[in-house]
Amino acid sequence: MNAESITEEIELIVEIGEAGDALALAKRLAADGQTAWAVDVRRTVTRGELDRNALRAAGGRIAAACRPLTLDLGLLDVLTEMEAGLRAALAADAAMPRAERRASSARQWTERQRCAERVSAYNEQVEFVNRERGRAANRAQAAAVRAVTCGGCFQVPAANGACGC
């Protein structure tokens, strides 16, 4: 079954069909290997009742899935240029003497290691700053609590100034 005939049949079932017609379509779709569409159509029938709106929505999803994709030709040009660049880089790498290739590889590895070390050091600094900010916030909160709490009984004085001491 092609997508056009499936959507036409769904439209007919929506207009004049019954639950049995939708179930028969679901069986045919499953037999053709279109299990996702078959499940979509099957879910439109509940206790022998056909949900026409759900079937219409399933038909819309099936039609949308069958529409051809639009291809941006500019993207094709970019991909072609990228392929040419990669092929040139591979050719240059293959033409490079073995010792030079090893030295280049070692240099790249060292650069990656240094970058990883810089990232790690930066992350450690960020964690330190965040911990210090948290400590400062905790100190400020503790000072605010100490300001209103009695040092002897550790209770907040009542409105008249009396505490539990």
PDB file of N, CA, C and O in Angstrom, residues 51-124:
ATOM      1  N   ASP A  51     -13.074   6.877  16.895  1.00  0.00           N
ATOM      2  CA  ASP A  51     -12.803   8.284  17.200  1.00  0.00           C
ATOM      3  C   ASP A  51     -12.322   8.927  15.905  1.00  0.00           C
ATOM      4  O   ASP A  51     -11.176   8.795  15.504  1.00  0.00           O
ATOM      5  N   ARG A  52     -13.226   9.622  15.258  1.00  0.00           N
ATOM      6  CA  ARG A  52     -12.937  10.181  13.935  1.00  0.00           C
ATOM      7  C   ARG A  52     -11.852  11.257  13.989  1.00  0.00           C
ATOM      8  O   ARG A  52     -11.027  11.357  13.084  1.00  0.00           O
ATOM      9  N   ASN A  53     -11.857  12.055  15.041  1.00  0.00           N
ATOM     10  CA  ASN A  53     -10.831  13.101  15.152  1.00  0.00           C
ATOM     11  C   ASN A  53      -9.435  12.493  15.310  1.00  0.00           C
ATOM     12  O   ASN A  53      -8.464  12.961  14.718  1.00  0.00           O
ATOM     13  N   ALA A  54      -9.344  11.428  16.128  1.00  0.00           N
ATOM     14  CA  ALA A  54      -8.053  10.767  16.310  1.00  0.00           C
ATOM     15  C   ALA A  54      -7.604  10.116  15.005  1.00  0.00           C
ATOM     16  O   ALA A  54      -6.421  10.144  14.669  1.00  0.00           O
ATOM     17  N   LEU A  55      -8.549   9.527  14.252  1.00  0.00           N
ATOM     18  CA  LEU A  55      -8.196   8.914  12.980  1.00  0.00           C
ATOM     19  C   LEU A  55      -7.750   9.975  11.976  1.00  0.00           C
ATOM     20  O   LEU A  55      -6.802   9.769  11.227  1.00  0.00           O
ATOM     21  N   ARG A  56      -8.416  11.120  11.996  1.00  0.00           N
ATOM     22  CA  ARG A  56      -8.021  12.218  11.114  1.00  0.00           C
ATOM     23  C   ARG A  56      -6.597  12.673  11.457  1.00  0.00           C
ATOM     24  O   ARG A  56      -5.775  12.929  10.572  1.00  0.00           O
ATOM     25  N   ALA A  57      -6.293  12.752  12.765  1.00  0.00           N
ATOM     26  CA  ALA A  57      -4.949  13.150  13.202  1.00  0.00           C
ATOM     27  C   ALA A  57      -3.918  12.100  12.787  1.00  0.00           C
ATOM     28  O   ALA A  57      -2.814  12.447  12.339  1.00  0.00           O
ATOM     29  N   ALA A  58      -4.254  10.827  12.919  1.00  0.00           N
ATOM     30  CA  ALA A  58      -3.336   9.754  12.503  1.00  0.00           C
ATOM     31  C   ALA A  58      -3.086   9.844  11.002  1.00  0.00           C
ATOM     32  O   ALA A  58      -1.947   9.665  10.539  1.00  0.00           O
ATOM     33  N   GLY A  59      -4.130  10.112  10.228  1.00  0.00           N
ATOM     34  CA  GLY A  59      -3.962  10.282   8.783  1.00  0.00           C
ATOM     35  C   GLY A  59      -3.047  11.446   8.460  1.00  0.00           C
ATOM     36  O   GLY A  59      -2.235  11.387   7.536  1.00  0.00           O
ATOM     37  N   GLY A  60      -3.184  12.527   9.216  1.00  0.00           N
ATOM     38  CA  GLY A  60      -2.304  13.682   9.020  1.00  0.00           C
ATOM     39  C   GLY A  60      -0.848  13.339   9.310  1.00  0.00           C
ATOM     40  O   GLY A  60       0.050  13.769   8.591  1.00  0.00           O
ATOM     41  N   ARG A  61      -0.625  12.550  10.380  1.00  0.00           N
ATOM     42  CA  ARG A  61       0.751  12.144  10.701  1.00  0.00           C
ATOM     43  C   ARG A  61       1.331  11.240   9.616  1.00  0.00           C
ATOM     44  O   ARG A  61       2.496  11.357   9.249  1.00  0.00           O
ATOM     45  N   ILE A  62       0.493  10.350   9.099  1.00  0.00           N
ATOM     46  CA  ILE A  62       0.958   9.453   8.033  1.00  0.00           C
ATOM     47  C   ILE A  62       1.288  10.260   6.783  1.00  0.00           C
ATOM     48  O   ILE A  62       2.315  10.056   6.138  1.00  0.00           O
ATOM     49  N   ALA A  63       0.416  11.210   6.443  1.00  0.00           N
ATOM     50  CA  ALA A  63       0.669  12.040   5.256  1.00  0.00           C
ATOM     51  C   ALA A  63       1.935  12.876   5.438  1.00  0.00           C
ATOM     52  O   ALA A  63       2.723  13.037   4.498  1.00  0.00           O
ATOM     53  N   ALA A  64       2.129  13.407   6.651  1.00  0.00           N
ATOM     54  CA  ALA A  64       3.327  14.221   6.911  1.00  0.00           C
ATOM     55  C   ALA A  64       4.591  13.370   6.816  1.00  0.00           C
ATOM     56  O   ALA A  64       5.628  13.840   6.334  1.00  0.00           O
ATOM     57  N   ALA A  65       4.511  12.111   7.258  1.00  0.00           N
ATOM     58  CA  ALA A  65       5.682  11.240   7.205  1.00  0.00           C
ATOM     59  C   ALA A  65       6.049  10.877   5.770  1.00  0.00           C
ATOM     60  O   ALA A  65       7.204  10.555   5.489  1.00  0.00           O
ATOM     61  N   CYS A  66       5.083  10.940   4.871  1.00  0.00           N
ATOM     62  CA  CYS A  66       5.332  10.533   3.481  1.00  0.00           C
ATOM     63  C   CYS A  66       5.707  11.692   2.571  1.00  0.00           C
ATOM     64  O   CYS A  66       6.031  11.480   1.407  1.00  0.00           O
ATOM     65  N   ARG A  67       5.647  12.913   3.089  1.00  0.00           N
ATOM     66  CA  ARG A  67       6.018  14.058   2.255  1.00  0.00           C
ATOM     67  C   ARG A  67       7.510  14.009   1.966  1.00  0.00           C
ATOM     68  O   ARG A  67       8.313  13.682   2.837  1.00  0.00           O
ATOM     69  N   PRO A  68       7.893  14.373   0.757  1.00  0.00           N
ATOM     70  CA  PRO A  68       9.331  14.379   0.460  1.00  0.00           C
ATOM     71  C   PRO A  68      10.027  15.512   1.219  1.00  0.00           C
ATOM     72  O   PRO A  68       9.440  16.565   1.462  1.00  0.00           O
ATOM     73  N   LEU A  69      11.250  15.245   1.618  1.00  0.00           N
ATOM     74  CA  LEU A  69      12.031  16.251   2.325  1.00  0.00           C
ATOM     75  C   LEU A  69      12.552  17.282   1.334  1.00  0.00           C
ATOM     76  O   LEU A  69      12.949  16.948   0.220  1.00  0.00           O
ATOM     77  N   THR A  70      12.545  18.526   1.745  1.00  0.00           N
ATOM     78  CA  THR A  70      13.119  19.566   0.899  1.00  0.00           C
ATOM     79  C   THR A  70      14.617  19.629   1.172  1.00  0.00           C
ATOM     80  O   THR A  70      15.059  19.565   2.316  1.00  0.00           O
ATOM     81  N   LEU A  71      15.382  19.716   0.125  1.00  0.00           N
ATOM     82  CA  LEU A  71      16.835  19.739   0.245  1.00  0.00           C
ATOM     83  C   LEU A  71      17.342  21.112  -0.136  1.00  0.00           C
ATOM     84  O   LEU A  71      17.032  21.618  -1.219  1.00  0.00           O
ATOM     85  N   ASP A  72      18.099  21.693   0.759  1.00  0.00           N
ATOM     86  CA  ASP A  72      18.717  22.985   0.497  1.00  0.00           C
ATOM     87  C   ASP A  72      19.988  22.722  -0.305  1.00  0.00           C
ATOM     88  O   ASP A  72      20.921  22.072   0.177  1.00  0.00           O
ATOM     89  N   LEU A  73      20.046  23.208  -1.520  1.00  0.00           N
ATOM     90  CA  LEU A  73      21.206  22.951  -2.373  1.00  0.00           C
ATOM     91  C   LEU A  73      22.462  23.637  -1.859  1.00  0.00           C
ATOM     92  O   LEU A  73      23.570  23.201  -2.147  1.00  0.00           O
ATOM     93  N   GLY A  74      22.292  24.704  -1.108  1.00  0.00           N
ATOM     94  CA  GLY A  74      23.438  25.363  -0.488  1.00  0.00           C
ATOM     95  C   GLY A  74      24.132  24.431   0.489  1.00  0.00           C
ATOM     96  O   GLY A  74      25.355  24.422   0.618  1.00  0.00           O
ATOM     97  N   LEU A  75      23.338  23.622   1.183  1.00  0.00           N
ATOM     98  CA  LEU A  75      23.900  22.654   2.109  1.00  0.00           C
ATOM     99  C   LEU A  75      24.716  21.605   1.363  1.00  0.00           C
ATOM    100  O   LEU A  75      25.773  21.180   1.825  1.00  0.00           O
ATOM    101  N   LEU A  76      24.243  21.222   0.208  1.00  0.00           N
ATOM    102  CA  LEU A  76      24.970  20.251  -0.610  1.00  0.00           C
ATOM    103  C   LEU A  76      26.332  20.820  -1.015  1.00  0.00           C
ATOM    104  O   LEU A  76      27.346  20.112  -0.991  1.00  0.00           O
ATOM    105  N   ASP A  77      26.373  22.100  -1.377  1.00  0.00           N
ATOM    106  CA  ASP A  77      27.649  22.737  -1.734  1.00  0.00           C
ATOM    107  C   ASP A  77      28.599  22.757  -0.540  1.00  0.00           C
ATOM    108  O   ASP A  77      29.802  22.482  -0.684  1.00  0.00           O
ATOM    109  N   VAL A  78      28.074  23.072   0.629  1.00  0.00           N
ATOM    110  CA  VAL A  78      28.908  23.116   1.838  1.00  0.00           C
ATOM    111  C   VAL A  78      29.464  21.725   2.136  1.00  0.00           C
ATOM    112  O   VAL A  78      30.646  21.577   2.460  1.00  0.00           O
ATOM    113  N   LEU A  79      28.615  20.708   2.014  1.00  0.00           N
ATOM    114  CA  LEU A  79      29.078  19.347   2.268  1.00  0.00           C
ATOM    115  C   LEU A  79      30.130  18.906   1.254  1.00  0.00           C
ATOM    116  O   LEU A  79      31.085  18.213   1.607  1.00  0.00           O
ATOM    117  N   THR A  80      29.957  19.318  -0.001  1.00  0.00           N
ATOM    118  CA  THR A  80      30.936  18.974  -1.035  1.00  0.00           C
ATOM    119  C   THR A  80      32.282  19.623  -0.724  1.00  0.00           C
ATOM    120  O   THR A  80      33.336  18.987  -0.851  1.00  0.00           O
ATOM    121  N   GLU A  81      32.255  20.894  -0.303  1.00  0.00           N
ATOM    122  CA  GLU A  81      33.495  21.584   0.061  1.00  0.00           C
ATOM    123  C   GLU A  81      34.146  20.925   1.273  1.00  0.00           C
ATOM    124  O   GLU A  81      35.374  20.773   1.324  1.00  0.00           O
ATOM    125  N   MET A  82      33.323  20.520   2.227  1.00  0.00           N
ATOM    126  CA  MET A  82      33.847  19.874   3.423  1.00  0.00           C
ATOM    127  C   MET A  82      34.503  18.541   3.060  1.00  0.00           C
ATOM    128  O   MET A  82      35.580  18.210   3.566  1.00  0.00           O
ATOM    129  N   GLU A  83      33.875  17.791   2.173  1.00  0.00           N
ATOM    130  CA  GLU A  83      34.451  16.523   1.732  1.00  0.00           C
ATOM    131  C   GLU A  83      35.790  16.750   1.041  1.00  0.00           C
ATOM    132  O   GLU A  83      36.768  16.036   1.295  1.00  0.00           O
ATOM    133  N   ALA A  84      35.855  17.761   0.182  1.00  0.00           N
ATOM    134  CA  ALA A  84      37.102  18.060  -0.518  1.00  0.00           C
ATOM    135  C   ALA A  84      38.195  18.441   0.483  1.00  0.00           C
ATOM    136  O   ALA A  84      39.353  18.008   0.347  1.00  0.00           O
ATOM    137  N   GLY A  85      37.859  19.226   1.472  1.00  0.00           N
ATOM    138  CA  GLY A  85      38.832  19.613   2.492  1.00  0.00           C
ATOM    139  C   GLY A  85      39.332  18.419   3.285  1.00  0.00           C
ATOM    140  O   GLY A  85      40.532  18.303   3.564  1.00  0.00           O
ATOM    141  N   LEU A  86      38.407  17.523   3.645  1.00  0.00           N
ATOM    142  CA  LEU A  86      38.813  16.331   4.388  1.00  0.00           C
ATOM    143  C   LEU A  86      39.697  15.423   3.546  1.00  0.00           C
ATOM    144  O   LEU A  86      40.687  14.871   4.029  1.00  0.00           O
ATOM    145  N   ARG A  87      39.341  15.273   2.277  1.00  0.00           N
ATOM    146  CA  ARG A  87      40.161  14.438   1.392  1.00  0.00           C
ATOM    147  C   ARG A  87      41.564  15.036   1.228  1.00  0.00           C
ATOM    148  O   ARG A  87      42.569  14.325   1.202  1.00  0.00           O
ATOM    149  N   ALA A  88      41.646  16.382   1.117  1.00  0.00           N
ATOM    150  CA  ALA A  88      42.945  17.039   0.987  1.00  0.00           C
ATOM    151  C   ALA A  88      43.771  16.854   2.259  1.00  0.00           C
ATOM    152  O   ALA A  88      44.981  16.593   2.197  1.00  0.00           O
ATOM    153  N   ALA A  89      43.128  16.951   3.412  1.00  0.00           N
ATOM    154  CA  ALA A  89      43.840  16.758   4.677  1.00  0.00           C
ATOM    155  C   ALA A  89      44.346  15.323   4.798  1.00  0.00           C
ATOM    156  O   ALA A  89      45.472  15.086   5.254  1.00  0.00           O
ATOM    157  N   LEU A  90      43.515  14.356   4.389  1.00  0.00           N
ATOM    158  CA  LEU A  90      43.952  12.959   4.426  1.00  0.00           C
ATOM    159  C   LEU A  90      45.109  12.708   3.464  1.00  0.00           C
ATOM    160  O   LEU A  90      46.055  11.984   3.790  1.00  0.00           O
ATOM    161  N   ALA A  91      45.039  13.307   2.287  1.00  0.00           N
ATOM    162  CA  ALA A  91      46.126  13.145   1.314  1.00  0.00           C
ATOM    163  C   ALA A  91      47.413  13.766   1.841  1.00  0.00           C
ATOM    164  O   ALA A  91      48.503  13.186   1.700  1.00  0.00           O
ATOM    165  N   ALA A  92      47.311  14.958   2.455  1.00  0.00           N
ATOM    166  CA  ALA A  92      48.498  15.606   3.015  1.00  0.00           C
ATOM    167  C   ALA A  92      49.071  14.774   4.156  1.00  0.00           C
ATOM    168  O   ALA A  92      50.293  14.647   4.289  1.00  0.00           O
ATOM    169  N   ASP A  93      48.200  14.195   4.963  1.00  0.00           N
ATOM    170  CA  ASP A  93      48.656  13.360   6.067  1.00  0.00           C
ATOM    171  C   ASP A  93      49.342  12.109   5.545  1.00  0.00           C
ATOM    172  O   ASP A  93      50.357  11.662   6.091  1.00  0.00           O
ATOM    173  N   ALA A  94      48.794  11.524   4.485  1.00  0.00           N
ATOM    174  CA  ALA A  94      49.394  10.321   3.909  1.00  0.00           C
ATOM    175  C   ALA A  94      50.745  10.632   3.264  1.00  0.00           C
ATOM    176  O   ALA A  94      51.653   9.795   3.261  1.00  0.00           O
ATOM    177  N   ALA A  95      50.897  11.834   2.710  1.00  0.00           N
ATOM    178  CA  ALA A  95      52.144  12.211   2.043  1.00  0.00           C
ATOM    179  C   ALA A  95      53.232  12.626   3.032  1.00  0.00           C
ATOM    180  O   ALA A  95      54.412  12.680   2.682  1.00  0.00           O
ATOM    181  N   MET A  96      52.841  12.904   4.264  1.00  0.00           N
ATOM    182  CA  MET A  96      53.784  13.362   5.279  1.00  0.00           C
ATOM    183  C   MET A  96      54.713  12.209   5.686  1.00  0.00           C
ATOM    184  O   MET A  96      54.262  11.073   5.844  1.00  0.00           O
ATOM    185  N   PRO A  97      56.006  12.493   5.857  1.00  0.00           N
ATOM    186  CA  PRO A  97      56.925  11.443   6.312  1.00  0.00           C
ATOM    187  C   PRO A  97      56.507  10.925   7.690  1.00  0.00           C
ATOM    188  O   PRO A  97      55.911  11.647   8.489  1.00  0.00           O
ATOM    189  N   ARG A  98      56.849   9.668   7.955  1.00  0.00           N
ATOM    190  CA  ARG A  98      56.401   9.000   9.169  1.00  0.00           C
ATOM    191  C   ARG A  98      56.873   9.726  10.435  1.00  0.00           C
ATOM    192  O   ARG A  98      56.108   9.905  11.384  1.00  0.00           O
ATOM    193  N   ALA A  99      58.113  10.158  10.470  1.00  0.00           N
ATOM    194  CA  ALA A  99      58.655  10.844  11.650  1.00  0.00           C
ATOM    195  C   ALA A  99      57.939  12.167  11.882  1.00  0.00           C
ATOM    196  O   ALA A  99      57.624  12.530  13.027  1.00  0.00           O
ATOM    197  N   GLU A 100      57.670  12.881  10.802  1.00  0.00           N
ATOM    198  CA  GLU A 100      56.964  14.159  10.917  1.00  0.00           C
ATOM    199  C   GLU A 100      55.535  13.931  11.410  1.00  0.00           C
ATOM    200  O   GLU A 100      55.012  14.704  12.221  1.00  0.00           O
ATOM    201  N   ARG A 101      54.907  12.866  10.931  1.00  0.00           N
ATOM    202  CA  ARG A 101      53.541  12.548  11.351  1.00  0.00           C
ATOM    203  C   ARG A 101      53.516  12.220  12.843  1.00  0.00           C
ATOM    204  O   ARG A 101      52.637  12.661  13.579  1.00  0.00           O
ATOM    205  N   ARG A 102      54.525  11.476  13.311  1.00  0.00           N
ATOM    206  CA  ARG A 102      54.612  11.157  14.736  1.00  0.00           C
ATOM    207  C   ARG A 102      54.807  12.414  15.570  1.00  0.00           C
ATOM    208  O   ARG A 102      54.199  12.589  16.621  1.00  0.00           O
ATOM    209  N   ALA A 103      55.682  13.302  15.102  1.00  0.00           N
ATOM    210  CA  ALA A 103      55.929  14.547  15.828  1.00  0.00           C
ATOM    211  C   ALA A 103      54.663  15.402  15.874  1.00  0.00           C
ATOM    212  O   ALA A 103      54.329  15.991  16.905  1.00  0.00           O
ATOM    213  N   SER A 104      53.964  15.457  14.754  1.00  0.00           N
ATOM    214  CA  SER A 104      52.713  16.224  14.706  1.00  0.00           C
ATOM    215  C   SER A 104      51.679  15.631  15.653  1.00  0.00           C
ATOM    216  O   SER A 104      50.985  16.352  16.372  1.00  0.00           O
ATOM    217  N   SER A 105      51.588  14.315  15.658  1.00  0.00           N
ATOM    218  CA  SER A 105      50.646  13.633  16.537  1.00  0.00           C
ATOM    219  C   SER A 105      50.991  13.900  18.002  1.00  0.00           C
ATOM    220  O   SER A 105      50.113  14.162  18.822  1.00  0.00           O
ATOM    221  N   ALA A 106      52.279  13.845  18.341  1.00  0.00           N
ATOM    222  CA  ALA A 106      52.711  14.109  19.711  1.00  0.00           C
ATOM    223  C   ALA A 106      52.407  15.552  20.097  1.00  0.00           C
ATOM    224  O   ALA A 106      51.958  15.827  21.220  1.00  0.00           O
ATOM    225  N   ARG A 107      52.619  16.475  19.185  1.00  0.00           N
ATOM    226  CA  ARG A 107      52.328  17.882  19.448  1.00  0.00           C
ATOM    227  C   ARG A 107      50.825  18.090  19.692  1.00  0.00           C
ATOM    228  O   ARG A 107      50.430  18.784  20.626  1.00  0.00           O
ATOM    229  N   GLN A 108      50.001  17.465  18.865  1.00  0.00           N
ATOM    230  CA  GLN A 108      48.549  17.592  19.046  1.00  0.00           C
ATOM    231  C   GLN A 108      48.115  16.995  20.377  1.00  0.00           C
ATOM    232  O   GLN A 108      47.264  17.554  21.069  1.00  0.00           O
ATOM    233  N   TRP A 109      48.712  15.844  20.749  1.00  0.00           N
ATOM    234  CA  TRP A 109      48.361  15.216  22.012  1.00  0.00           C
ATOM    235  C   TRP A 109      48.725  16.125  23.183  1.00  0.00           C
ATOM    236  O   TRP A 109      47.951  16.296  24.113  1.00  0.00           O
ATOM    237  N   THR A 110      49.923  16.748  23.094  1.00  0.00           N
ATOM    238  CA  THR A 110      50.359  17.658  24.148  1.00  0.00           C
ATOM    239  C   THR A 110      49.422  18.863  24.248  1.00  0.00           C
ATOM    240  O   THR A 110      49.065  19.293  25.349  1.00  0.00           O
ATOM    241  N   GLU A 111      49.016  19.393  23.107  1.00  0.00           N
ATOM    242  CA  GLU A 111      48.090  20.533  23.109  1.00  0.00           C
ATOM    243  C   GLU A 111      46.758  20.150  23.743  1.00  0.00           C
ATOM    244  O   GLU A 111      46.183  20.921  24.519  1.00  0.00           O
ATOM    245  N   ARG A 112      46.264  18.950  23.432  1.00  0.00           N
ATOM    246  CA  ARG A 112      44.999  18.499  24.025  1.00  0.00           C
ATOM    247  C   ARG A 112      45.142  18.317  25.535  1.00  0.00           C
ATOM    248  O   ARG A 112      44.239  18.657  26.304  1.00  0.00           O
ATOM    249  N   GLN A 113      46.289  17.787  25.974  1.00  0.00           N
ATOM    250  CA  GLN A 113      46.524  17.610  27.399  1.00  0.00           C
ATOM    251  C   GLN A 113      46.559  18.960  28.114  1.00  0.00           C
ATOM    252  O   GLN A 113      45.974  19.116  29.185  1.00  0.00           O
ATOM    253  N   ARG A 114      47.252  19.927  27.524  1.00  0.00           N
ATOM    254  CA  ARG A 114      47.321  21.262  28.136  1.00  0.00           C
ATOM    255  C   ARG A 114      45.941  21.895  28.204  1.00  0.00           C
ATOM    256  O   ARG A 114      45.592  22.542  29.195  1.00  0.00           O
ATOM    257  N   CYS A 115      45.166  21.708  27.159  1.00  0.00           N
ATOM    258  CA  CYS A 115      43.801  22.245  27.157  1.00  0.00           C
ATOM    259  C   CYS A 115      42.984  21.590  28.270  1.00  0.00           C
ATOM    260  O   CYS A 115      42.256  22.267  29.004  1.00  0.00           O
ATOM    261  N   ALA A 116      43.118  20.273  28.414  1.00  0.00           N
ATOM    262  CA  ALA A 116      42.389  19.571  29.472  1.00  0.00           C
ATOM    263  C   ALA A 116      42.833  20.049  30.854  1.00  0.00           C
ATOM    264  O   ALA A 116      42.002  20.209  31.757  1.00  0.00           O
ATOM    265  N   GLU A 117      44.122  20.302  31.010  1.00  0.00           N
ATOM    266  CA  GLU A 117      44.631  20.808  32.286  1.00  0.00           C
ATOM    267  C   GLU A 117      44.079  22.198  32.572  1.00  0.00           C
ATOM    268  O   GLU A 117      43.716  22.504  33.717  1.00  0.00           O
ATOM    269  N   ARG A 118      44.028  23.065  31.546  1.00  0.00           N
ATOM    270  CA  ARG A 118      43.468  24.410  31.744  1.00  0.00           C
ATOM    271  C   ARG A 118      41.996  24.336  32.128  1.00  0.00           C
ATOM    272  O   ARG A 118      41.540  25.057  33.029  1.00  0.00           O
ATOM    273  N   VAL A 119      41.251  23.453  31.464  1.00  0.00           N
ATOM    274  CA  VAL A 119      39.827  23.299  31.789  1.00  0.00           C
ATOM    275  C   VAL A 119      39.667  22.794  33.211  1.00  0.00           C
ATOM    276  O   VAL A 119      38.825  23.282  33.965  1.00  0.00           O
ATOM    277  N   SER A 120      40.490  21.839  33.604  1.00  0.00           N
ATOM    278  CA  SER A 120      40.422  21.293  34.958  1.00  0.00           C
ATOM    279  C   SER A 120      40.751  22.369  35.996  1.00  0.00           C
ATOM    280  O   SER A 120      40.053  22.500  37.006  1.00  0.00           O
ATOM    281  N   ALA A 121      41.787  23.155  35.739  1.00  0.00           N
ATOM    282  CA  ALA A 121      42.155  24.234  36.671  1.00  0.00           C
ATOM    283  C   ALA A 121      41.041  25.270  36.767  1.00  0.00           C
ATOM    284  O   ALA A 121      40.712  25.741  37.862  1.00  0.00           O
ATOM    285  N   TYR A 122      40.442  25.601  35.632  1.00  0.00           N
ATOM    286  CA  TYR A 122      39.347  26.568  35.640  1.00  0.00           C
ATOM    287  C   TYR A 122      38.174  26.027  36.454  1.00  0.00           C
ATOM    288  O   TYR A 122      37.583  26.742  37.272  1.00  0.00           O
ATOM    289  N   ASN A 123      37.837  24.753  36.235  1.00  0.00           N
ATOM    290  CA  ASN A 123      36.718  24.161  36.975  1.00  0.00           C
ATOM    291  C   ASN A 123      36.993  24.124  38.471  1.00  0.00           C
ATOM    292  O   ASN A 123      36.088  24.344  39.286  1.00  0.00           O
ATOM    293  N   GLU A 124      38.252  23.854  38.856  1.00  0.00           N
ATOM    294  CA  GLU A 124      38.614  23.877  40.269  1.00  0.00           C
ATOM    295  C   GLU A 124      38.439  25.273  40.859  1.00  0.00           C
ATOM    296  O   GLU A 124      37.959  25.431  41.983  1.00  0.00           O
TER     297      GLU A 124
END
